[in-house]
PDB file of C-alpha atoms in Angstrom:
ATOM      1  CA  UNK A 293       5.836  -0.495  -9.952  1.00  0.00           C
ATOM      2  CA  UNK A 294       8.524   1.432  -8.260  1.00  0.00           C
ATOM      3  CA  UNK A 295       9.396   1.518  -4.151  1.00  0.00           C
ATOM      4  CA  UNK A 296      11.568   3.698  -2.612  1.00  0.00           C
ATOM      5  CA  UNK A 297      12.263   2.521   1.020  1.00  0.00           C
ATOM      6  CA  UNK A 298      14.044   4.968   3.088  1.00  0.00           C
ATOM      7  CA  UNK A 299      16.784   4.672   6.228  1.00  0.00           C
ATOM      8  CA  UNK A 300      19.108   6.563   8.254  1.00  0.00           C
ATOM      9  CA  UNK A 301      16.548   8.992  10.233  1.00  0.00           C
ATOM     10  CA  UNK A 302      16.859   9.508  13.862  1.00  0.00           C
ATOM     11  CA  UNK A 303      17.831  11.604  16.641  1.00  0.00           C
ATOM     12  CA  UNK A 304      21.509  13.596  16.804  1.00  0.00           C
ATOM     13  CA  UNK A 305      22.549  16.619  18.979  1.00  0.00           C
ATOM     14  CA  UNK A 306      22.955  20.108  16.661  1.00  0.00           C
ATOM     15  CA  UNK A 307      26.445  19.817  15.145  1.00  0.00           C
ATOM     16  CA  UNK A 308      26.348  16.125  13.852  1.00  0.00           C
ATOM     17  CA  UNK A 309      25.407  14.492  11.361  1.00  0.00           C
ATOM     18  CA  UNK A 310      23.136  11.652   9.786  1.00  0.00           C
ATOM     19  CA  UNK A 311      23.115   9.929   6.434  1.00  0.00           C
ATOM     20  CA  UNK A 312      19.689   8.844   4.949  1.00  0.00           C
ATOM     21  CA  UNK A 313      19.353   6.342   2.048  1.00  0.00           C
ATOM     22  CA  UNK A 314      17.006   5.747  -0.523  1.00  0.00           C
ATOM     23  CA  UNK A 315      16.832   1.884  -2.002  1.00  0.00           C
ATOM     24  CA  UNK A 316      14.528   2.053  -5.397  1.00  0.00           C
ATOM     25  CA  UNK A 317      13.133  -1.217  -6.329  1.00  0.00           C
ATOM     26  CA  UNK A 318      11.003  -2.525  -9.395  1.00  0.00           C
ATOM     27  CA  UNK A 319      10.942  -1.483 -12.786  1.00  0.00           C
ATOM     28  CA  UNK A 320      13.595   1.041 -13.231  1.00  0.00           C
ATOM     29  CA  UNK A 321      14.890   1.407 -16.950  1.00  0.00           C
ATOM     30  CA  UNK A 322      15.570   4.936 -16.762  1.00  0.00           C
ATOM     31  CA  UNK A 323      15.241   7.524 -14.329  1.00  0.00           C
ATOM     32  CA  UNK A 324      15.171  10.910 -14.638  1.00  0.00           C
ATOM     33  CA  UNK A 325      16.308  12.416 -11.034  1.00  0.00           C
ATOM     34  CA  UNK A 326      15.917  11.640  -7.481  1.00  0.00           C
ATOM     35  CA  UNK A 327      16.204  13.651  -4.260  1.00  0.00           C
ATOM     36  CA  UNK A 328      15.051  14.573  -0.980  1.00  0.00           C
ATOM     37  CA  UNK A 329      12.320  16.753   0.253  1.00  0.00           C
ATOM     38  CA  UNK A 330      11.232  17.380   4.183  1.00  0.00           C
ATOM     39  CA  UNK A 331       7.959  18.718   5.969  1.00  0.00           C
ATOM     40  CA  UNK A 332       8.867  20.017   9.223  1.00  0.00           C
ATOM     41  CA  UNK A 333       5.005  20.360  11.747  1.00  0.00           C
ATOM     42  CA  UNK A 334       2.537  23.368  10.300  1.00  0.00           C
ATOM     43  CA  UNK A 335       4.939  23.602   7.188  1.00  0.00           C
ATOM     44  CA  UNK A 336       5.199  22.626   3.762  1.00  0.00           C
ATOM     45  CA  UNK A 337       6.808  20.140   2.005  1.00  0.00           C
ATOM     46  CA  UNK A 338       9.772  21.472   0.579  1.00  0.00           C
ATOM     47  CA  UNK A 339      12.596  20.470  -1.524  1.00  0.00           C
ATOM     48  CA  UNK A 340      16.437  19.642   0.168  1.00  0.00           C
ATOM     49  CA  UNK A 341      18.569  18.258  -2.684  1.00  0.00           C
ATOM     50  CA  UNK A 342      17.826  16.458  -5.911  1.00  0.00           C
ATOM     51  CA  UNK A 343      20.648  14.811  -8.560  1.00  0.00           C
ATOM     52  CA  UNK A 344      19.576  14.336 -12.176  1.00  0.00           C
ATOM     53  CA  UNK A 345      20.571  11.295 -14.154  1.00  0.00           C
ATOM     54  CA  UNK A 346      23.614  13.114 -15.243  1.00  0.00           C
ATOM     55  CA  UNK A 347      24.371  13.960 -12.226  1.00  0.00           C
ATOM     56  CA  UNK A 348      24.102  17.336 -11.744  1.00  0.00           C
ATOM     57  CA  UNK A 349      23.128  18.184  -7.825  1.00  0.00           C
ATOM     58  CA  UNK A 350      20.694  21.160  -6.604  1.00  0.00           C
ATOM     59  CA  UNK A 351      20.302  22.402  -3.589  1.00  0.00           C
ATOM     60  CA  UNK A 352      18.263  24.317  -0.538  1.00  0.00           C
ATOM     61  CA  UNK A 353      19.841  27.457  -0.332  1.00  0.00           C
ATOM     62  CA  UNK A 354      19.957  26.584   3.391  1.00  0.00           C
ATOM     63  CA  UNK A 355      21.915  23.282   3.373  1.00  0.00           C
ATOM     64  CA  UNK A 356      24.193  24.398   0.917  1.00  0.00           C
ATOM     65  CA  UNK A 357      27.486  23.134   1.858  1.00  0.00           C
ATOM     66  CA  UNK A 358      26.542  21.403   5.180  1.00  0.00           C
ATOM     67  CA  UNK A 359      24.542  18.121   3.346  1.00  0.00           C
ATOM     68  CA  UNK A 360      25.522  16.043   0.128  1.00  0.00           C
ATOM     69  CA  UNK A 361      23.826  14.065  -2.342  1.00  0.00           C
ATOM     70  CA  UNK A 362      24.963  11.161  -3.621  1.00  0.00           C
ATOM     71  CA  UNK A 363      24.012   8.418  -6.081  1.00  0.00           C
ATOM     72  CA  UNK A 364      25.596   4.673  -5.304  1.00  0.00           C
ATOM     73  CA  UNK A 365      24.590   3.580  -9.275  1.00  0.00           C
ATOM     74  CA  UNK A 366      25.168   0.282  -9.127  1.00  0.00           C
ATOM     75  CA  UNK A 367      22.950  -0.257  -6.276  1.00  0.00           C
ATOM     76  CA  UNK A 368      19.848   2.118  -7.123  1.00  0.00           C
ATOM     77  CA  UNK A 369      20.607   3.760  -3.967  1.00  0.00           C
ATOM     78  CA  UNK A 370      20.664   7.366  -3.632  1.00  0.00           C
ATOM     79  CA  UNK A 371      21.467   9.080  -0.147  1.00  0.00           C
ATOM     80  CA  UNK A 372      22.046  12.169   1.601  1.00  0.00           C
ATOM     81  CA  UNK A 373      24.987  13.018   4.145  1.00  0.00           C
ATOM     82  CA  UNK A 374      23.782  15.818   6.328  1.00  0.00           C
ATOM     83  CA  UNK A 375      26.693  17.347   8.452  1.00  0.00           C
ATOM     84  CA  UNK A 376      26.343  20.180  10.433  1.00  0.00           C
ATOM     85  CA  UNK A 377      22.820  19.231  11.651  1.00  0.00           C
ATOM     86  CA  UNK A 378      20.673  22.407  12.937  1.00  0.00           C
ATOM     87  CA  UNK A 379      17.496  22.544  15.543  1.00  0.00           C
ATOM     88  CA  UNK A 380      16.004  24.610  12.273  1.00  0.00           C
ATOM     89  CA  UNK A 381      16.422  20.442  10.183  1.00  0.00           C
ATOM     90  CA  UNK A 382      14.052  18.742  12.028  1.00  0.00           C
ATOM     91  CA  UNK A 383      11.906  17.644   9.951  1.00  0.00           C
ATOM     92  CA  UNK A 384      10.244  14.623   8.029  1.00  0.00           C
ATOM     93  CA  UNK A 385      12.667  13.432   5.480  1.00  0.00           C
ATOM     94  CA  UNK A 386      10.547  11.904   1.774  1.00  0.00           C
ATOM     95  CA  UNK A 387      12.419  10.200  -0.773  1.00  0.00           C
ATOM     96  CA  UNK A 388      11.497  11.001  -4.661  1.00  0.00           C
ATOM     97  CA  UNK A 389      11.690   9.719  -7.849  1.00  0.00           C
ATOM     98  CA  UNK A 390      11.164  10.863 -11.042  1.00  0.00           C
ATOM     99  CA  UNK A 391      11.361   7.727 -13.058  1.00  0.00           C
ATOM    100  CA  UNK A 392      11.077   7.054 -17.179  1.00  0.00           C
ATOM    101  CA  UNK A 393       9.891   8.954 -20.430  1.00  0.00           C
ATOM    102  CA  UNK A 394       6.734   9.705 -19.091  1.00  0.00           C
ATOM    103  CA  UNK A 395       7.882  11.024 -15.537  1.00  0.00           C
ATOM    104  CA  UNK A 396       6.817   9.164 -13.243  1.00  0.00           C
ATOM    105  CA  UNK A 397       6.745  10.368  -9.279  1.00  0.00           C
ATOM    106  CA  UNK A 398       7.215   8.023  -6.342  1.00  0.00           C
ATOM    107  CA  UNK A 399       7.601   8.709  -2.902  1.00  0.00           C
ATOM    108  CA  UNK A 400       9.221   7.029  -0.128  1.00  0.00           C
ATOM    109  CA  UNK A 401       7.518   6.649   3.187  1.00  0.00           C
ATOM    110  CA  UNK A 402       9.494   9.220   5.166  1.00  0.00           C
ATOM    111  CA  UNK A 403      11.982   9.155   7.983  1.00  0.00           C
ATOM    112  CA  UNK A 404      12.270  11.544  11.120  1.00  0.00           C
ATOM    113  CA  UNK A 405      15.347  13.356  11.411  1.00  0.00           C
ATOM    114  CA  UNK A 406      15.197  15.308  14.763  1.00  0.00           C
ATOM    115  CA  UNK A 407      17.792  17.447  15.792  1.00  0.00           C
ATOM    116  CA  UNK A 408      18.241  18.372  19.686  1.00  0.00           C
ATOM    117  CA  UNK A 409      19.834  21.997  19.952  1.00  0.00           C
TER     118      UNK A 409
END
């Protein structure tokens, strides 16, 4: 079994920035790609960024060049610098994991990012 406990979520004024991490735990032999998605109120969940085992990055057109994804390897960690934070970012912030040869998905239990224009 796999965990993926979040941090780094909280309140900032538009302009700055947060970092949120992602510690996986358990029984990780291989993984396949992790990232971060959000669900802001009335929406849907959507993804932000994702990094693949070989570390190729993708991401929303929207945060493009304002947030980073980042793998620390050694640590299982995976975490997201957001710079530039916008009103329009507010949002809850899910860790995922797509873990193994037979792709398996876990989520993390979410973190509030709020941003105060």
């Amino acid at each position: 079994q796999v965990q993926l406990v979040e941090s780094g979520g909280g309140l900032v004024q538009a302009g700055g920035s947060l970092r949120l991490s992602c510690a996986a735990s358990g029984s990780i032999f291989s993984w396949n790609s992790m990232g971060w998605y959000r669900q802001a109120p009335g929406k849907q969940r959507e993804l932000v960024a994702v990094i693949t085992g070989g570390g190729n990055t993708n991401y929303k057109d929207s945060v493009k060049g304002r947030f980073t994804i980042f793998r620390e390897r050694a640590k299982n960690t995976v975490s997201l610098q957001m710079n530039g934070l916008k009103p329009e970012d507010t949002a809850v912030y899910y860790c995922n994991a797509d873990i193994g040869p037979y792709r398996s998905v876990y989520w993390g239990q979410g973190t509030q990012v709020t941003v105060s224009s």
